[in-house]
Amino acid sequence: MPMKLTEDAVMTALSNVLDPELNISIVDLGLVYSTKITDTQGVYIEMTLTTLGCPLFNVIEGDIRRNVGALGVDDDKIEIELTFDPPWSMERMSESAKAMLGI
């Protein structure tokens, strides 16, 4: 029997996705604003980036799709929406991420 898909499971999967420049998870960096399980057992992720036009988003997106896909979610059912409202700030970071960066 397949595992029940939950938002907690999605957040755990996303915590394994590292920012390629900082080597800190996108969850600890505060880049993930929300997740939702859709009616079709897909996943909707609303997130931001540390900078507008980040050239490494394709790397992050690939890691998101791999990690969420490992939960049994088909790639075409993973929707990632980038938003810059509100803009990301260091206040969104977890205490452990701040400690890793010496903030």
Short mmCIF file of N, CA and C in Angstrom, two decimals:
data_model
loop_
_atom_site.label_atom_id
_atom_site.label_comp_id
_atom_site.label_asym_id
_atom_site.label_seq_id
_atom_site.Cartn_x
_atom_site.Cartn_y
_atom_site.Cartn_z
N MET A 1 0.85 -1.18 0.00
CA MET A 1 0.00 0.00 0.00
C MET A 1 0.90 1.25 0.00
N PRO A 2 0.65 2.19 -0.93
CA PRO A 2 1.49 3.39 -0.98
C PRO A 2 1.32 4.27 0.26
N MET A 3 2.39 4.99 0.58
CA MET A 3 2.36 5.90 1.71
C MET A 3 1.38 7.04 1.42
N LYS A 4 0.64 7.46 2.46
CA LYS A 4 -0.27 8.59 2.29
C LYS A 4 0.55 9.86 2.13
N LEU A 5 0.23 10.61 1.10
CA LEU A 5 0.92 11.85 0.81
C LEU A 5 0.42 12.94 1.76
N THR A 6 1.34 13.55 2.50
CA THR A 6 0.97 14.62 3.43
C THR A 6 1.88 15.83 3.20
N GLU A 7 1.44 16.97 3.69
CA GLU A 7 2.26 18.18 3.59
C GLU A 7 3.54 18.03 4.41
N ASP A 8 3.46 17.32 5.54
CA ASP A 8 4.67 17.08 6.34
C ASP A 8 5.69 16.26 5.56
N ALA A 9 5.21 15.25 4.83
CA ALA A 9 6.11 14.42 4.02
C ALA A 9 6.75 15.26 2.91
N VAL A 10 5.96 16.15 2.33
CA VAL A 10 6.49 17.03 1.27
C VAL A 10 7.56 17.96 1.86
N MET A 11 7.29 18.55 3.03
CA MET A 11 8.27 19.44 3.64
C MET A 11 9.54 18.68 4.02
N THR A 12 9.40 17.45 4.46
CA THR A 12 10.58 16.64 4.76
C THR A 12 11.38 16.40 3.49
N ALA A 13 10.69 16.08 2.40
CA ALA A 13 11.38 15.88 1.11
C ALA A 13 12.07 17.17 0.67
N LEU A 14 11.41 18.30 0.85
CA LEU A 14 11.99 19.58 0.45
C LEU A 14 13.18 19.97 1.33
N SER A 15 13.20 19.47 2.55
CA SER A 15 14.33 19.78 3.44
C SER A 15 15.61 19.10 2.96
N ASN A 16 15.48 18.16 2.03
CA ASN A 16 16.65 17.51 1.44
C ASN A 16 17.15 18.22 0.19
N VAL A 17 16.46 19.29 -0.21
CA VAL A 17 16.86 20.07 -1.39
C VAL A 17 17.76 21.21 -0.91
N LEU A 18 19.00 21.21 -1.38
CA LEU A 18 19.96 22.20 -0.93
C LEU A 18 20.13 23.33 -1.94
N ASP A 19 20.27 24.53 -1.43
CA ASP A 19 20.64 25.65 -2.28
C ASP A 19 22.05 25.36 -2.78
N PRO A 20 22.27 25.35 -4.09
CA PRO A 20 23.58 24.94 -4.62
C PRO A 20 24.73 25.87 -4.24
N GLU A 21 24.45 27.11 -3.91
CA GLU A 21 25.53 28.03 -3.54
C GLU A 21 25.83 28.01 -2.05
N LEU A 22 24.79 27.88 -1.24
CA LEU A 22 24.96 27.96 0.21
C LEU A 22 25.04 26.60 0.89
N ASN A 23 24.61 25.54 0.19
CA ASN A 23 24.60 24.18 0.73
C ASN A 23 23.75 24.08 2.00
N ILE A 24 22.66 24.81 2.01
CA ILE A 24 21.68 24.79 3.10
C ILE A 24 20.32 24.50 2.46
N SER A 25 19.48 23.75 3.18
CA SER A 25 18.19 23.37 2.58
C SER A 25 17.32 24.58 2.29
N ILE A 26 16.52 24.44 1.26
CA ILE A 26 15.61 25.52 0.88
C ILE A 26 14.57 25.77 1.96
N VAL A 27 14.27 24.75 2.77
CA VAL A 27 13.34 24.91 3.88
C VAL A 27 13.99 25.76 4.97
N ASP A 28 15.23 25.43 5.35
CA ASP A 28 15.93 26.20 6.38
C ASP A 28 16.20 27.64 5.94
N LEU A 29 16.38 27.84 4.64
CA LEU A 29 16.59 29.19 4.14
C LEU A 29 15.29 30.01 4.13
N GLY A 30 14.16 29.34 4.29
CA GLY A 30 12.87 30.04 4.28
C GLY A 30 12.38 30.34 2.88
N LEU A 31 12.84 29.56 1.90
CA LEU A 31 12.43 29.79 0.52
C LEU A 31 11.06 29.19 0.20
N VAL A 32 10.63 28.20 0.98
CA VAL A 32 9.34 27.55 0.73
C VAL A 32 8.28 28.29 1.54
N TYR A 33 7.34 28.93 0.83
CA TYR A 33 6.28 29.69 1.49
C TYR A 33 5.10 28.80 1.86
N SER A 34 4.73 27.86 0.98
CA SER A 34 3.62 26.97 1.30
C SER A 34 3.66 25.74 0.40
N THR A 35 3.01 24.69 0.89
CA THR A 35 2.80 23.48 0.09
C THR A 35 1.35 23.05 0.26
N LYS A 36 0.82 22.42 -0.77
CA LYS A 36 -0.55 21.90 -0.71
C LYS A 36 -0.59 20.58 -1.47
N ILE A 37 -1.39 19.67 -0.97
CA ILE A 37 -1.68 18.44 -1.70
C ILE A 37 -2.92 18.74 -2.53
N THR A 38 -2.84 18.50 -3.83
CA THR A 38 -3.97 18.81 -4.71
C THR A 38 -4.99 17.68 -4.71
N ASP A 39 -6.15 17.96 -5.28
CA ASP A 39 -7.22 16.96 -5.36
C ASP A 39 -6.80 15.72 -6.13
N THR A 40 -5.81 15.86 -7.00
CA THR A 40 -5.37 14.73 -7.84
C THR A 40 -4.12 14.05 -7.28
N GLN A 41 -3.87 14.26 -5.97
CA GLN A 41 -2.69 13.72 -5.29
C GLN A 41 -1.40 14.23 -5.91
N GLY A 42 -1.47 15.46 -6.37
CA GLY A 42 -0.28 16.17 -6.82
C GLY A 42 0.18 17.10 -5.71
N VAL A 43 1.23 17.85 -5.99
CA VAL A 43 1.78 18.76 -5.00
C VAL A 43 1.96 20.14 -5.62
N TYR A 44 1.49 21.16 -4.90
CA TYR A 44 1.68 22.55 -5.28
C TYR A 44 2.65 23.15 -4.27
N ILE A 45 3.70 23.79 -4.78
CA ILE A 45 4.71 24.41 -3.93
C ILE A 45 4.82 25.88 -4.32
N GLU A 46 4.63 26.76 -3.34
CA GLU A 46 4.85 28.18 -3.57
C GLU A 46 6.16 28.53 -2.87
N MET A 47 7.07 29.11 -3.63
CA MET A 47 8.38 29.40 -3.08
C MET A 47 8.97 30.64 -3.71
N THR A 48 10.09 31.04 -3.17
CA THR A 48 10.82 32.17 -3.70
C THR A 48 12.28 31.81 -3.84
N LEU A 49 13.07 32.75 -4.26
CA LEU A 49 14.52 32.58 -4.36
C LEU A 49 15.17 33.72 -3.59
N THR A 50 16.42 33.55 -3.23
CA THR A 50 17.10 34.60 -2.48
C THR A 50 17.29 35.84 -3.33
N THR A 51 17.40 35.65 -4.66
CA THR A 51 17.55 36.81 -5.55
C THR A 51 16.68 36.61 -6.78
N LEU A 52 16.14 37.69 -7.28
CA LEU A 52 15.35 37.68 -8.50
C LEU A 52 16.24 37.22 -9.65
N GLY A 53 15.78 36.29 -10.46
CA GLY A 53 16.54 35.82 -11.61
C GLY A 53 17.69 34.91 -11.25
N CYS A 54 17.60 34.22 -10.13
CA CYS A 54 18.66 33.30 -9.71
C CYS A 54 18.97 32.32 -10.84
N PRO A 55 20.21 32.28 -11.31
CA PRO A 55 20.55 31.41 -12.44
C PRO A 55 20.57 29.91 -12.10
N LEU A 56 20.47 29.58 -10.82
CA LEU A 56 20.53 28.17 -10.42
C LEU A 56 19.16 27.58 -10.11
N PHE A 57 18.08 28.29 -10.46
CA PHE A 57 16.75 27.75 -10.16
C PHE A 57 16.52 26.40 -10.83
N ASN A 58 17.05 26.20 -12.03
CA ASN A 58 16.83 24.90 -12.70
C ASN A 58 17.44 23.75 -11.91
N VAL A 59 18.54 24.00 -11.21
CA VAL A 59 19.15 22.96 -10.36
C VAL A 59 18.23 22.68 -9.17
N ILE A 60 17.75 23.75 -8.54
CA ILE A 60 16.85 23.60 -7.40
C ILE A 60 15.56 22.90 -7.82
N GLU A 61 15.01 23.31 -8.95
CA GLU A 61 13.77 22.69 -9.45
C GLU A 61 13.95 21.20 -9.70
N GLY A 62 15.06 20.82 -10.30
CA GLY A 62 15.33 19.41 -10.55
C GLY A 62 15.40 18.61 -9.26
N ASP A 63 16.05 19.18 -8.24
CA ASP A 63 16.14 18.51 -6.94
C ASP A 63 14.77 18.42 -6.27
N ILE A 64 13.96 19.47 -6.40
CA ILE A 64 12.60 19.43 -5.86
C ILE A 64 11.83 18.29 -6.52
N ARG A 65 11.87 18.23 -7.84
CA ARG A 65 11.12 17.20 -8.56
C ARG A 65 11.60 15.79 -8.19
N ARG A 66 12.89 15.61 -8.02
CA ARG A 66 13.44 14.31 -7.63
C ARG A 66 12.99 13.92 -6.23
N ASN A 67 13.10 14.84 -5.28
CA ASN A 67 12.76 14.52 -3.90
C ASN A 67 11.26 14.35 -3.68
N VAL A 68 10.44 15.20 -4.27
CA VAL A 68 8.99 15.04 -4.14
C VAL A 68 8.53 13.83 -4.95
N GLY A 69 9.16 13.60 -6.09
CA GLY A 69 8.85 12.42 -6.89
C GLY A 69 9.11 11.13 -6.15
N ALA A 70 10.10 11.13 -5.26
CA ALA A 70 10.41 9.93 -4.47
C ALA A 70 9.27 9.57 -3.52
N LEU A 71 8.34 10.51 -3.30
CA LEU A 71 7.15 10.24 -2.48
C LEU A 71 6.06 9.55 -3.29
N GLY A 72 6.32 9.33 -4.58
CA GLY A 72 5.34 8.70 -5.44
C GLY A 72 4.50 9.67 -6.24
N VAL A 73 4.92 10.93 -6.29
CA VAL A 73 4.18 11.94 -7.03
C VAL A 73 4.74 12.01 -8.45
N ASP A 74 3.86 11.87 -9.45
CA ASP A 74 4.28 11.98 -10.84
C ASP A 74 4.78 13.39 -11.13
N ASP A 75 5.81 13.48 -11.97
CA ASP A 75 6.42 14.77 -12.29
C ASP A 75 5.41 15.79 -12.79
N ASP A 76 4.45 15.33 -13.61
CA ASP A 76 3.47 16.28 -14.16
C ASP A 76 2.44 16.73 -13.12
N LYS A 77 2.53 16.19 -11.91
CA LYS A 77 1.63 16.61 -10.83
C LYS A 77 2.36 17.44 -9.77
N ILE A 78 3.58 17.85 -10.10
CA ILE A 78 4.34 18.72 -9.20
C ILE A 78 4.34 20.12 -9.82
N GLU A 79 3.67 21.05 -9.15
CA GLU A 79 3.59 22.42 -9.63
C GLU A 79 4.40 23.32 -8.71
N ILE A 80 5.36 24.02 -9.28
CA ILE A 80 6.20 24.93 -8.51
C ILE A 80 5.90 26.35 -8.98
N GLU A 81 5.43 27.18 -8.07
CA GLU A 81 5.16 28.57 -8.41
C GLU A 81 6.17 29.45 -7.69
N LEU A 82 6.89 30.23 -8.49
CA LEU A 82 7.83 31.20 -7.92
C LEU A 82 7.10 32.50 -7.66
N THR A 83 7.34 33.08 -6.50
CA THR A 83 6.78 34.38 -6.18
C THR A 83 7.86 35.23 -5.52
N PHE A 84 7.75 36.50 -5.69
CA PHE A 84 8.67 37.41 -5.02
C PHE A 84 7.89 38.41 -4.16
N ASP A 85 6.67 38.00 -3.79
CA ASP A 85 5.80 38.80 -2.96
C ASP A 85 5.25 37.92 -1.85
N PRO A 86 5.74 38.01 -0.64
CA PRO A 86 6.73 38.99 -0.20
C PRO A 86 8.14 38.57 -0.62
N PRO A 87 9.02 39.54 -0.75
CA PRO A 87 10.39 39.20 -1.09
C PRO A 87 11.07 38.45 0.05
N TRP A 88 12.01 37.59 -0.31
CA TRP A 88 12.75 36.82 0.69
C TRP A 88 13.62 37.78 1.50
N SER A 89 13.77 37.46 2.79
CA SER A 89 14.71 38.19 3.64
C SER A 89 15.33 37.20 4.61
N MET A 90 16.44 37.57 5.19
CA MET A 90 17.16 36.68 6.11
C MET A 90 16.33 36.34 7.35
N GLU A 91 15.33 37.13 7.67
CA GLU A 91 14.48 36.83 8.82
C GLU A 91 13.70 35.53 8.63
N ARG A 92 13.53 35.09 7.39
CA ARG A 92 12.80 33.85 7.10
C ARG A 92 13.62 32.60 7.40
N MET A 93 14.92 32.76 7.58
CA MET A 93 15.82 31.61 7.79
C MET A 93 15.62 30.99 9.17
N SER A 94 15.83 29.67 9.24
CA SER A 94 15.78 28.98 10.53
C SER A 94 17.01 29.38 11.35
N GLU A 95 16.94 29.13 12.64
CA GLU A 95 18.08 29.44 13.51
C GLU A 95 19.31 28.62 13.10
N SER A 96 19.10 27.37 12.69
CA SER A 96 20.25 26.55 12.29
C SER A 96 20.90 27.09 11.01
N ALA A 97 20.09 27.59 10.09
CA ALA A 97 20.66 28.17 8.85
C ALA A 97 21.44 29.44 9.19
N LYS A 98 20.90 30.25 10.08
CA LYS A 98 21.61 31.46 10.49
C LYS A 98 22.95 31.10 11.15
N ALA A 99 22.92 30.07 11.99
CA ALA A 99 24.15 29.64 12.66
C ALA A 99 25.18 29.14 11.65
N MET A 100 24.72 28.40 10.64
CA MET A 100 25.64 27.89 9.61
C MET A 100 26.30 29.01 8.85
N LEU A 101 25.58 30.13 8.69
CA LEU A 101 26.12 31.27 7.96
C LEU A 101 26.77 32.31 8.88
N GLY A 102 26.77 32.01 10.19
CA GLY A 102 27.39 32.93 11.14
C GLY A 102 26.63 34.22 11.34
N ILE A 103 25.31 34.12 11.21
CA ILE A 103 24.46 35.32 11.36
C ILE A 103 23.88 35.36 12.77
#
